Amino acid sequence: MALLYAYQGLPAQQCIRLLRLLPSLDAAKPLEGHLFEYSLWDMYDQMVPYDALSYVWGDPNASHSIQIDGLAFPITASLNTALSYLRHSRRERIIWVDALCIDQNNEREKEHQISLMYQIYACSSCVVVWLGEERDGSDQAIKELYSLGTAAPTNGVLKNTASDYVMRLFQRAWFRRIWVLQEVGAARRIQIQCGNSQMDGCAFAIAINLLHQLPETTDGNETLQNTIRSIAYLIKGSIFRLPYKGPGAAAEGVCTFGELVDMFHDRQATIPHDKIFALLNMSSNDMSKSGLLPDYTIPIGELFQRLVRCIISPTLTVHSQNHQQVAVVKSRGYILGTIDKVMGDILENNTQRVSVKWNYDVIKWLEGVSSWDIETGIPWTIRASTTPIRKTDLVCLLDGALAPTIIRHHHDFAVIIIAAAPFPFNTEFSETIKISMSGWSQTSFPEHEFLLIWDWNYSPAAYSHWETCAVWARAHNWVFPKSMAVTNEDLYGTSAQHWASALICLDGHGMYRAAESFRGTFRIMKEILGQCGSDATLESHFQALLLRDHPLSTDEFLSILLYHAVESRCECLADLLVGQERFDLYDQSVGQRSILALASEAGFLKVVTWLIEKEQRCTFPRPNHIMHHKDSPEAQMHIARCVVEAAGAGHLAIVHQLLQKNTRDMESGIIREAEISLLYTSALFAASKAGHVAVIKRILQEGRYIDEALALPELASGKITALVEEQHFK
């Protein structure tokens, strides 16, 4: 049995190992080499030019070996192939390879070496990107990319066959790996190699950006294209990076850590911790006190909580589980605006432009705090996110946050699309925003309770099927702590959360889009009341919730609530709302039907009685949304239509109330009897069709329309005819 190579500990903090790969004229000869120590501090005095390998480990089983100092060292098939291609025939090659140069069985060494990896790749003479052996036409793909990347700008079109080769190349695992981002993001020079085909990294990136403009790729997979574009952005940046100044130099930083996470959290890693650790050294932020430095003993759930508090706000309530890359967040905050337009494709620098319809009150407040002057509609340029932004996404600022969070509303919760998008205005304001927020509670714009899910595997299609957070939790085997109060076990918390979500939708999207949220809220409340029966405490809780003062609680808003309570057939909640003197049914049509019509059909006697007693004007749909006075002919005709609704549904008491009011109004001369006779005949017909005998008797007691009723063939039969004739002879 061959002796295996054993590592010796590294003597200093800035010390690494390098592989001296020995040459061979025979390509089939087993790999041989030596490992030696090298201090990054010596990069100027005793600089050893070396290459750094960027590759995919592949199958982790060590099926091959390399001789290190005459001793066998097991390696994967992927690394064996890469080193065989990279080995020179007549001269040795100095190269850094993570699988060999880091003791993978020593967790502490691994954690420390990971913290040095940015320096390792930045100090290298060249980063060699190994895409794998030649297959699926990869040689042709490299040729096509080389032609595009090195040719003068033209409007040429790539052939369909070549485009297929290129797209297959882009589907290789290297492009999806999280660690390659740091490897090419630190590089000063990059060489792309696939089999024996080689290409300069900058030309490769230029070619990718040109491919993006060609018709063969515009309809391709959106996720793949976002992945390729972000890689091209990092590769192209290598030519603009100054020579690395060595250990202790200020962080170069691609962008903020929050932006990095938003851009790249969909990349693949064998260990989930690496989705965070791989981005640390690319950040423009000082991450030394972030609580996120490499430590594989931290459970992934705890690490995820630290991440959320680091890049959004330390004051958030965060819940996570160790087996999922998901965080559930509760926080107070404000709606800053709504995404009004997403402008075109992702740009070459991996940014996108959006137009925001800013909340006027928020803008006014911000101007007062920071003398910030922004014009609504000016594009906001932000980093391209893993999940593309959509029109109607909401821009919010959570409690304690220094940057806005972009969210997407889903029923009684919202999904985080971008966790931290830097403000589109000056740095001075960003630094003072946390202090200025302390006075926001006294402003005129509403503070909301947010329930947010940050899911790194978010799928809009999948989330559209989960009607509530409780349903989502069951689908994900998610167990919430009782303190979060988001499951059906906490009836108060569940109803309050639905209500908070509806208010967010109203504030961000307006009444039209919020209608479904309000309907869902009343449906949930109705279900809860159905489970609990007559519960005075619960009813009192709901009433306090619905009538609580807040900036959105206008007279019009209360009318909207009553409308949706009646429309949702939630009589108990409608009864809780009636009697509020603040109701205003004058200003606009809330929906396609009036509250009175809905209540008449639903049989909500208390609502109908209250509307009549208060002699409120009844809203009803008109083309120009003009509402008419309660004494106008149009309003009276509408009341007559409500009689038809109630008669058809068999609501005797409501028919009685409406008939009495209409009789009073006719006696006062407000409306002529002839104008509504047809509608009363229609009410008789509706009641007779449904067999509501008591309702027919009540209508006939008015002593009107009997001749018209007898003339209706539908009424002139059987029991109904007898009722009509009986009333006629009276």
XYZ file of C-alpha atoms in Angstrom:
730
model
C 0.000 0.000 0.000
C 1.451 3.366 -1.081
C 2.331 5.905 1.580
C 0.078 8.970 1.602
C 1.269 12.546 1.786
C 0.801 14.227 5.189
C 0.571 18.006 5.649
C 2.810 20.027 7.915
C 1.187 23.000 9.658
C 1.718 26.428 8.114
C 4.124 28.557 10.175
C 2.595 32.038 9.777
C -0.726 33.820 9.318
C 0.033 35.029 5.784
C 1.631 31.771 4.690
C 0.180 29.601 1.928
C 1.274 26.534 -0.015
C 2.003 26.441 -3.739
C 2.238 23.428 -6.042
C 5.284 23.013 -8.255
C 3.802 20.854 -11.029
C 6.578 18.916 -12.745
C 6.704 18.788 -16.563
C 6.278 15.716 -18.740
C 6.631 15.032 -22.454
C 4.317 12.060 -21.982
C 0.733 13.262 -21.512
C -0.225 9.868 -20.050
C 2.423 9.957 -17.336
C 1.023 10.258 -13.762
C 1.104 13.708 -12.245
C 4.027 14.672 -10.025
C 4.853 17.747 -8.015
C 6.037 19.357 -4.806
C 4.249 21.528 -2.254
C 6.212 24.430 -0.794
C 5.378 27.285 1.553
C 5.113 30.877 0.390
C 4.399 34.041 2.384
C 2.131 36.640 0.856
C 4.208 39.225 2.724
C 7.127 38.310 0.425
C 5.262 39.141 -2.769
C 7.480 42.184 -3.428
C 10.847 41.065 -2.044
C 10.840 37.415 -3.163
C 7.943 37.296 -5.567
C 7.258 33.847 -7.000
C 5.082 34.103 -10.119
C 2.259 31.608 -9.845
C -1.065 30.863 -11.465
C -4.249 30.258 -9.483
C -6.702 27.630 -10.692
C -10.438 28.274 -10.851
C -12.337 25.051 -11.495
C -15.171 22.799 -10.341
C -14.403 19.940 -7.969
C -17.003 17.662 -9.524
C -17.456 14.204 -8.023
C -15.838 14.460 -4.559
C -14.645 10.850 -4.624
C -10.875 10.758 -5.030
C -10.501 8.352 -7.943
C -7.006 9.531 -9.041
C -3.779 10.587 -7.373
C -0.756 12.830 -7.785
C 2.701 12.147 -6.409
C 3.609 14.905 -3.945
C 7.210 14.695 -2.779
C 7.133 11.046 -3.838
C 4.025 10.272 -1.785
C 0.545 9.571 -3.140
C -2.069 12.273 -2.760
C -5.665 11.363 -3.724
C -7.421 13.852 -6.053
C -10.698 13.979 -7.937
C -11.100 13.084 -11.597
C -11.892 16.722 -12.371
C -8.644 18.003 -10.853
C -6.628 15.199 -12.428
C -7.918 16.201 -15.864
C -7.300 19.911 -15.276
C -3.706 19.438 -14.089
C -2.979 17.047 -16.945
C -3.977 19.727 -19.467
C -2.211 22.526 -17.580
C 1.060 20.631 -17.104
C 3.858 21.910 -19.317
C 5.962 19.531 -21.371
C 9.426 20.990 -20.638
C 9.197 23.383 -17.677
C 7.610 23.258 -14.280
C 4.497 25.260 -13.513
C 3.830 26.980 -10.194
C 0.139 26.899 -9.427
C -2.208 27.340 -6.474
C -4.964 24.720 -6.235
C -7.317 24.751 -3.257
C -7.718 20.956 -3.023
C -3.940 20.500 -2.710
C -2.696 23.722 -1.124
C -5.198 23.711 1.766
C -5.417 20.850 4.251
C -9.080 20.003 3.653
C -9.238 17.896 6.807
C -8.131 20.755 9.045
C -11.205 22.959 9.619
C -9.290 25.747 11.342
C -6.702 25.943 8.579
C -9.503 25.852 6.037
C -11.295 28.770 7.683
C -8.104 30.831 7.823
C -7.056 30.045 4.250
C -10.543 30.970 3.013
C -10.016 34.419 4.530
C -6.824 34.699 2.423
C -8.293 33.494 -0.852
C -8.966 36.947 -2.265
C -5.307 37.832 -1.675
C -4.193 34.527 -3.182
C -6.037 35.156 -6.437
C -5.192 38.876 -6.459
C -1.442 38.168 -6.071
C -1.360 35.529 -8.799
C 0.157 36.243 -12.197
C -2.877 34.758 -13.873
C -6.135 33.103 -12.865
C -6.708 30.086 -15.076
C -10.390 29.271 -15.544
C -10.709 25.573 -16.343
C -14.081 24.818 -17.959
C -13.410 21.122 -18.546
C -12.516 18.873 -21.450
C -13.613 19.432 -25.028
C -17.158 18.175 -25.620
C -20.444 19.264 -27.165
C -18.653 21.464 -29.671
C -16.803 23.514 -27.043
C -13.844 24.118 -29.412
C -16.240 25.684 -31.893
C -17.832 27.732 -29.110
C -14.440 29.144 -28.066
C -13.678 30.012 -31.700
C -16.968 31.859 -32.054
C -16.440 33.737 -28.804
C -12.862 34.585 -29.770
C -14.050 36.010 -33.084
C -16.655 38.140 -31.348
C -14.385 39.293 -28.546
C -11.424 40.308 -30.702
C -13.161 41.636 -33.821
C -13.988 45.273 -34.488
C -17.576 46.197 -33.512
C -20.058 45.023 -36.151
C -23.716 44.198 -36.461
C -23.012 40.617 -37.443
C -25.254 37.747 -36.397
C -23.999 34.532 -34.864
C -25.079 31.389 -36.730
C -27.680 29.207 -35.070
C -25.358 26.194 -34.859
C -22.586 28.208 -33.254
C -25.053 29.755 -30.842
C -26.087 26.283 -29.708
C -22.443 25.422 -29.018
C -21.951 28.623 -27.044
C -25.070 28.119 -24.955
C -23.990 24.562 -24.127
C -20.640 25.927 -22.977
C -22.391 28.442 -20.731
C -24.396 25.641 -19.129
C -21.266 24.076 -17.641
C -21.102 23.893 -13.866
C -18.271 26.427 -13.502
C -20.573 29.349 -14.325
C -22.934 28.463 -11.450
C -20.324 27.942 -8.712
C -20.226 30.538 -5.916
C -16.451 30.494 -5.330
C -15.577 31.414 -8.926
C -17.004 34.887 -8.300
C -14.240 35.735 -5.852
C -11.646 33.982 -7.983
C -12.297 36.080 -11.095
C -13.339 39.100 -9.023
C -9.836 39.334 -7.532
C -7.877 38.486 -10.684
C -5.634 40.936 -12.561
C -5.350 38.685 -15.586
C -7.596 35.794 -16.608
C -7.159 32.962 -19.080
C -10.107 30.809 -20.133
C -9.264 27.211 -21.037
C -11.520 24.399 -22.230
C -9.625 21.309 -23.346
C -6.753 22.644 -25.438
C -8.658 25.786 -26.470
C -7.580 28.979 -24.746
C -8.901 32.534 -24.735
C -8.066 35.791 -22.993
C -10.550 36.567 -20.226
C -11.245 40.142 -21.303
C -12.071 39.075 -24.865
C -14.281 36.348 -23.419
C -16.236 38.921 -21.381
C -16.601 41.274 -24.337
C -17.949 38.409 -26.422
C -20.537 37.566 -23.759
C -21.800 41.146 -23.721
C -22.098 41.083 -27.516
C -23.916 37.764 -27.415
C -26.487 39.318 -25.139
C -27.523 41.579 -28.017
C -28.014 38.782 -30.525
C -31.403 37.263 -31.323
C -30.337 33.705 -30.563
C -29.889 34.503 -26.882
C -32.589 37.075 -26.213
C -35.232 34.389 -25.720
C -32.983 32.079 -23.734
C -33.306 31.102 -20.114
C -33.473 34.284 -18.017
C -31.645 32.806 -15.038
C -28.799 31.500 -17.207
C -28.366 34.847 -18.921
C -28.261 36.695 -15.605
C -25.612 34.220 -14.424
C -23.461 34.673 -17.514
C -23.748 38.469 -17.525
C -22.638 38.780 -13.911
C -19.617 36.544 -14.570
C -18.712 38.642 -17.610
C -18.943 41.788 -15.485
C -16.412 40.422 -12.980
C -14.065 39.025 -15.633
C -14.020 42.258 -17.618
C -13.210 44.171 -14.445
C -9.828 42.426 -14.197
C -8.211 44.790 -16.710
C -9.162 47.823 -14.606
C -7.787 46.508 -11.311
C -4.535 48.052 -10.150
C -1.689 45.798 -9.004
C -2.547 44.319 -5.639
C -0.834 46.095 -2.753
C -0.571 43.034 -0.590
C -1.788 42.058 2.894
C -3.203 44.926 4.911
C -4.286 46.881 1.849
C -7.702 48.517 1.902
C -10.532 46.376 0.588
C -10.991 46.849 -3.140
C -14.622 45.833 -3.013
C -16.825 45.175 -6.025
C -19.794 46.718 -4.188
C -21.530 46.546 -0.806
C -21.970 43.158 0.817
C -25.744 43.447 0.615
C -25.552 44.028 -3.138
C -23.267 41.014 -3.541
C -25.701 38.765 -1.698
C -28.632 40.039 -3.754
C -26.743 39.425 -6.998
C -25.243 36.026 -6.285
C -27.177 34.076 -3.645
C -28.520 31.668 -6.296
C -25.019 30.284 -7.031
C -24.128 26.749 -6.060
C -21.994 25.597 -3.156
C -21.380 22.170 -1.657
C -21.595 23.686 1.822
C -24.349 26.314 2.251
C -22.082 28.444 4.468
C -19.946 29.141 1.403
C -22.726 31.169 -0.215
C -21.893 33.772 2.423
C -18.182 33.198 3.049
C -17.309 33.300 -0.671
C -18.535 36.896 -0.969
C -16.910 38.443 2.106
C -13.642 39.525 0.516
C -15.413 41.027 -2.499
C -17.290 43.503 -0.313
C -16.565 47.215 -0.119
C -17.734 47.084 3.517
C -15.504 46.295 6.464
C -16.708 42.792 7.336
C -14.346 42.229 10.277
C -17.112 42.851 12.840
C -20.007 41.473 10.829
C -20.227 38.162 12.693
C -19.979 36.438 9.304
C -16.290 35.529 9.140
C -15.632 31.910 8.103
C -16.620 29.513 10.871
C -18.148 26.221 9.773
C -19.179 25.324 13.314
C -21.975 27.926 13.196
C -25.310 26.289 12.252
C -26.510 27.589 8.889
C -29.765 28.800 10.464
C -27.899 31.015 12.912
C -25.557 32.217 10.165
C -28.569 33.155 8.052
C -30.017 35.209 10.912
C -26.710 37.033 11.319
C -26.671 37.732 7.593
C -30.155 39.285 7.588
C -29.365 41.518 10.547
C -26.031 42.488 9.012
C -27.238 43.633 5.598
C -30.755 44.886 6.440
C -31.054 45.917 10.097
C -29.896 44.628 13.488
C -33.329 45.364 15.008
C -35.275 42.835 12.922
C -37.051 39.801 14.341
C -35.640 36.927 12.274
C -36.489 33.232 12.245
C -34.648 30.562 10.249
C -34.182 26.804 10.204
C -30.943 24.915 9.741
C -32.032 22.841 6.760
C -33.278 25.705 4.552
C -31.807 28.858 3.017
C -34.828 30.867 4.078
C -35.426 33.595 6.639
C -38.752 34.914 7.901
C -38.559 38.528 9.034
C -40.928 40.694 11.076
C -40.346 44.419 11.248
C -42.003 47.789 11.294
C -41.297 50.128 8.417
C -42.540 52.432 5.684
C -43.541 52.233 2.028
C -41.247 54.588 0.106
C -42.705 53.935 -3.324
C -43.702 51.458 -6.001
C -41.685 50.216 -8.976
C -43.403 51.912 -11.887
C -41.273 50.603 -14.734
C -38.344 48.249 -15.305
C -36.258 49.731 -18.081
C -34.952 47.175 -20.527
C -32.226 44.598 -20.088
C -29.392 44.188 -17.619
C -26.547 46.549 -18.521
C -22.923 45.518 -19.080
C -21.904 46.610 -15.589
C -24.505 44.232 -14.143
C -26.930 47.002 -13.241
C -30.522 47.673 -14.163
C -32.594 50.829 -14.230
C -36.040 51.172 -12.729
C -38.497 54.013 -12.401
C -40.132 54.473 -9.005
C -43.403 56.175 -8.182
C -42.279 57.653 -4.892
C -44.676 58.264 -2.026
C -45.240 62.018 -2.057
C -45.386 62.303 1.728
C -42.128 60.383 2.054
C -40.392 62.586 -0.504
C -41.617 65.688 1.280
C -40.308 64.369 4.593
C -36.944 63.393 3.125
C -36.497 66.826 1.574
C -37.154 68.382 4.950
C -34.527 66.197 6.616
C -31.684 66.235 4.129
C -32.409 68.885 1.501
C -32.481 65.988 -0.918
C -34.026 66.941 -4.237
C -35.279 64.153 -6.447
C -37.703 64.239 -9.330
C -40.228 61.450 -9.477
C -39.601 59.295 -12.511
C -35.818 59.715 -12.750
C -34.370 56.198 -13.240
C -32.856 54.488 -10.223
C -29.818 52.403 -11.166
C -29.308 49.363 -8.960
C -27.418 46.085 -9.139
C -29.100 43.301 -11.090
C -30.619 40.918 -8.578
C -30.910 37.138 -8.660
C -34.690 37.541 -8.835
C -35.561 40.153 -11.485
C -37.470 43.197 -10.279
C -41.019 43.562 -11.590
C -43.375 46.449 -12.033
C -45.513 46.932 -8.862
C -42.782 45.659 -6.513
C -42.699 47.834 -3.392
C -39.761 49.876 -2.105
C -39.800 49.957 1.692
C -37.531 51.046 4.506
C -37.496 48.723 7.502
C -36.842 49.827 11.049
C -33.147 50.515 11.594
C -32.199 49.941 7.937
C -29.727 52.158 6.083
C -30.911 51.073 2.644
C -34.314 50.308 1.105
C -35.598 46.766 0.708
C -37.596 45.841 -2.399
C -40.425 43.395 -1.741
C -43.214 41.626 -3.652
C -46.645 41.339 -2.049
C -48.102 37.819 -1.706
C -51.430 37.541 0.127
C -50.722 38.017 3.869
C -46.938 38.239 3.515
C -44.333 39.627 1.143
C -41.176 38.197 -0.413
C -37.840 40.005 -0.313
C -36.589 40.580 -3.866
C -33.640 42.852 -3.009
C -32.541 42.948 0.608
C -30.472 46.132 0.458
C -30.570 48.536 -2.494
C -28.514 51.696 -1.841
C -30.537 54.911 -1.813
C -30.624 56.767 -5.147
C -29.309 59.940 -3.564
C -26.313 61.403 -1.815
C -24.171 59.599 0.725
C -24.726 62.256 3.373
C -28.400 61.357 3.517
C -27.683 57.634 3.707
C -25.521 58.210 6.754
C -28.218 60.201 8.578
C -31.300 58.214 7.563
C -31.234 56.035 10.689
C -31.309 59.090 12.935
C -33.990 60.865 10.922
C -36.281 57.836 11.053
C -36.749 58.386 14.774
C -39.129 61.233 13.965
C -41.151 59.390 11.371
C -43.759 58.157 13.844
C -45.043 61.733 14.056
C -45.399 62.090 10.273
C -48.510 61.757 8.136
C -47.506 58.604 6.306
C -48.345 55.187 7.744
C -46.004 52.850 9.551
C -46.620 49.211 8.668
C -46.049 45.787 10.206
C -44.155 43.696 7.647
C -44.015 39.903 7.503
C -41.321 39.069 4.960
C -39.898 35.845 3.566
C -36.405 35.825 2.097
C -36.149 32.585 0.159
C -32.993 31.984 -1.865
C -34.917 29.475 -3.984
C -37.844 31.831 -4.582
C -40.084 30.962 -7.527
C -42.910 33.404 -8.392
C -44.960 30.567 -9.882
C -44.649 28.394 -6.771
C -45.424 31.227 -4.380
C -48.590 32.157 -6.257
C -50.135 28.884 -5.004
C -49.564 29.581 -1.295
C -52.547 31.658 -0.212
C -51.315 32.435 3.295
C -48.110 32.314 5.280
C -49.576 29.403 7.240
C -50.046 27.438 3.998
C -46.483 28.315 2.978
C -45.234 27.105 6.365
C -46.938 23.729 5.982
C -45.482 23.297 2.492
C -41.983 24.032 3.838
C -42.299 22.122 7.135
C -41.679 25.438 8.826
C -42.324 25.724 12.547
C -42.661 29.302 13.746
C -41.931 30.369 17.306
C -45.074 31.528 19.104
C -43.615 35.016 19.401
C -44.026 35.563 15.649
C -47.802 34.833 15.761
C -48.172 33.966 12.088
C -49.976 30.631 12.201
C -53.618 29.766 12.633
C -52.916 28.656 16.202
C -52.797 32.332 17.192
C -56.139 33.713 16.017
C -55.402 37.266 17.086
C -51.984 37.250 15.430
C -53.291 35.677 12.229
C -56.074 38.215 11.761
C -53.768 41.112 12.627
C -51.205 39.904 10.093
C -53.791 39.676 7.307
C -54.972 43.140 8.192
C -51.429 44.556 8.201
C -50.768 42.992 4.795
C -53.947 44.509 3.337
C -52.897 47.956 4.561
C -49.465 47.512 2.946
C -51.147 46.632 -0.336
C -53.462 49.645 -0.043
C -50.586 52.024 0.691
C -48.370 50.627 -2.048
C -50.821 49.751 -4.809
C -54.012 51.692 -4.161
C -57.547 50.501 -3.610
C -58.058 48.641 -6.876
C -55.225 46.150 -6.292
C -55.812 46.060 -2.542
C -59.407 44.856 -2.974
C -58.382 41.201 -3.107
C -56.300 41.604 0.050
C -59.247 43.068 1.929
C -61.520 40.291 0.711
C -58.977 37.746 1.899
C -58.708 39.477 5.266
C -62.449 39.408 5.865
C -62.599 35.802 4.699
C -59.983 34.824 7.283
C -61.763 36.757 10.021
C -65.032 35.075 9.062
C -63.391 31.642 9.271
C -61.944 32.457 12.690
C -65.326 33.612 13.974
C -66.860 30.450 12.537
C -64.392 28.325 14.484
C -64.897 30.199 17.741
C -68.637 30.853 17.560
C -69.929 33.906 19.397
C -66.824 35.282 21.082
C -67.242 38.809 22.432
C -63.512 39.193 23.102
C -62.608 38.190 19.561
C -65.270 40.463 18.076
C -63.984 43.344 20.183
C -60.463 42.617 18.952
C -61.599 42.708 15.328
C -63.530 45.937 15.841
C -60.518 47.619 17.439
C -58.340 46.373 14.589
C -60.659 47.649 11.858
C -61.368 51.024 13.431
C -57.878 51.783 14.735
C -56.686 55.260 13.789
C -53.865 55.439 11.258
C -53.024 57.722 8.314
C -54.989 55.531 5.883
C -58.121 55.527 8.063
C -60.187 58.105 6.145
C -63.944 58.307 5.771
C -63.624 56.802 2.324
C -61.488 53.997 3.759
C -64.141 53.036 6.309
C -66.725 52.884 3.538
C -64.390 50.580 1.667
C -64.124 48.308 4.699
C -67.880 48.028 5.018
C -68.154 47.310 1.309
C -65.691 44.402 1.492
C -67.176 43.061 4.723
C -70.595 42.881 3.053
C -69.183 41.584 -0.222
C -67.388 38.831 1.715
C -70.692 37.892 3.371
C -69.132 38.533 6.760
C -72.220 39.785 8.590
C -70.663 39.889 12.038
C -67.847 42.182 10.877
C -70.235 44.342 8.870
C -72.362 44.749 11.985
C -69.248 45.806 13.904
C -68.588 48.553 11.366
C -72.065 50.069 11.028
C -72.949 52.995 13.216
C -69.669 54.796 12.588
C -70.540 58.428 11.930
C -67.343 58.801 9.905
C -68.692 56.764 6.996
C -68.941 58.658 3.755
C -70.777 56.963 0.923
C -70.816 60.104 -1.198
C -67.419 60.404 -2.801
C -66.919 57.483 -5.150
C -68.116 54.099 -6.197
C -66.258 51.537 -4.121
C -67.043 48.597 -6.371
C -69.260 47.434 -9.158
C -72.259 47.308 -6.812
C -73.354 49.493 -3.916
C -73.133 48.516 -0.270
C -76.919 48.686 -0.068
C -77.322 46.316 -3.022
C -74.808 43.851 -1.600
C -76.361 43.971 1.856
C -79.867 43.540 0.410
C -78.838 40.447 -1.510
C -76.831 39.039 1.418
C -79.636 39.613 3.908
C -77.646 41.867 6.231
C -80.603 43.504 7.945
C -78.589 45.596 10.379
C -76.561 47.163 7.571
C -79.623 47.889 5.428
C -81.530 49.335 8.381
C -78.600 51.528 9.347
C -78.173 52.867 5.820
C -81.856 53.707 5.572
C -82.123 55.216 9.040
C -79.132 57.455 8.499
C -80.496 58.341 5.037
C -77.046 57.994 3.569
C -76.699 58.387 -0.139
C -76.298 55.051 -1.889
C -73.358 54.649 -4.211
C -73.948 52.804 -7.430
C -71.938 52.418 -10.609
C -72.085 55.152 -13.206
C -69.777 55.557 -16.229
C -68.294 58.771 -14.857
C -68.480 57.686 -11.173
C -70.765 60.606 -10.312
C -72.834 59.835 -7.230
C -76.369 61.130 -6.922
C -78.218 62.647 -4.002
C -80.304 60.264 -1.952
C -83.510 62.082 -3.018
C -82.706 62.020 -6.727
C -84.668 59.769 -9.118
C -81.486 57.824 -9.836
C -81.008 57.016 -6.141
C -84.629 55.968 -5.768
C -84.407 53.726 -8.802
C -81.386 52.145 -7.178
C -83.364 51.417 -4.004
C -86.001 49.754 -6.159
C -83.294 47.583 -7.685
C -82.237 46.612 -4.192
C -85.795 45.411 -3.581
C -85.349 43.071 -6.544
C -82.060 41.783 -5.053
C -83.623 41.138 -1.652
C -86.795 39.627 -3.117
C -84.855 37.181 -5.242
C -82.849 36.085 -2.196
C -85.955 35.790 -0.019
C -84.950 38.356 2.614
C -88.398 39.373 3.841
C -87.317 41.839 6.530
C -85.093 43.730 4.110
C -87.823 43.843 1.459
C -90.095 45.302 4.131
C -87.553 47.997 5.077
C -86.941 49.039 1.485
C -90.639 49.112 0.572
C -91.421 51.296 3.556
C -88.713 53.786 2.612
C -89.789 53.885 -0.998
C -93.431 54.422 -0.021
C -92.425 57.402 2.129
C -90.410 58.884 -0.687
C -93.224 58.447 -3.225
C -95.691 60.078 -0.845
C -93.287 62.990 -0.529
C -93.284 63.359 -4.302
C -89.577 62.672 -4.641
C -90.160 60.099 -7.339
C -93.103 59.167 -9.536
C -94.637 55.767 -9.005
C -94.641 55.004 -12.708
C -90.862 55.222 -12.843
C -90.387 52.233 -10.572
C -93.440 50.097 -11.304
C -91.479 47.897 -13.673
C -88.846 47.225 -11.027
C -91.447 46.200 -8.462
C -92.958 43.857 -10.995
C -89.436 42.488 -11.462
C -89.221 41.969 -7.700
C -92.422 39.920 -7.811
C -91.014 37.867 -10.633
C -87.698 37.302 -8.785
C -89.503 36.164 -5.643
C -91.886 33.892 -7.529
C -89.094 32.295 -9.523
C -87.334 31.352 -6.281
C -90.580 30.384 -4.559
C -90.409 32.995 -1.792
C -94.135 33.141 -0.975
C -93.794 35.392 2.078
C -91.914 37.978 0.042
C -94.609 37.933 -2.658
C -97.297 38.524 -0.043
C -95.348 41.474 1.365
C -94.912 43.113 -2.034
C -98.590 42.620 -2.883
C -99.591 44.204 0.418
C -98.564 47.511 -1.069
C -101.737 47.256 -3.177
C -99.837 48.223 -6.306
C -98.808 46.494 -9.508
C -101.407 43.696 -9.146
C -102.691 44.101 -12.680
C -99.143 44.072 -13.974
C -98.442 40.932 -11.925
C -101.491 39.114 -13.295
C -100.296 39.905 -16.801
C -97.036 38.045 -16.241
C -97.307 34.475 -17.563
C -94.663 33.361 -15.059
C -96.882 34.480 -12.168
C -100.254 33.386 -13.549
C -100.053 29.810 -12.343
C -100.785 27.675 -9.288
C -100.188 28.957 -5.804
C -98.701 32.261 -6.948
C -101.796 33.060 -9.011
C -103.994 32.419 -5.994
C -101.951 34.876 -3.943
C -102.207 37.524 -6.632
C -105.948 37.063 -7.049
C -106.484 37.103 -3.274
C -104.746 40.421 -3.011
C -106.559 41.715 -6.097
C -110.030 41.094 -4.609
C -108.983 42.717 -1.337
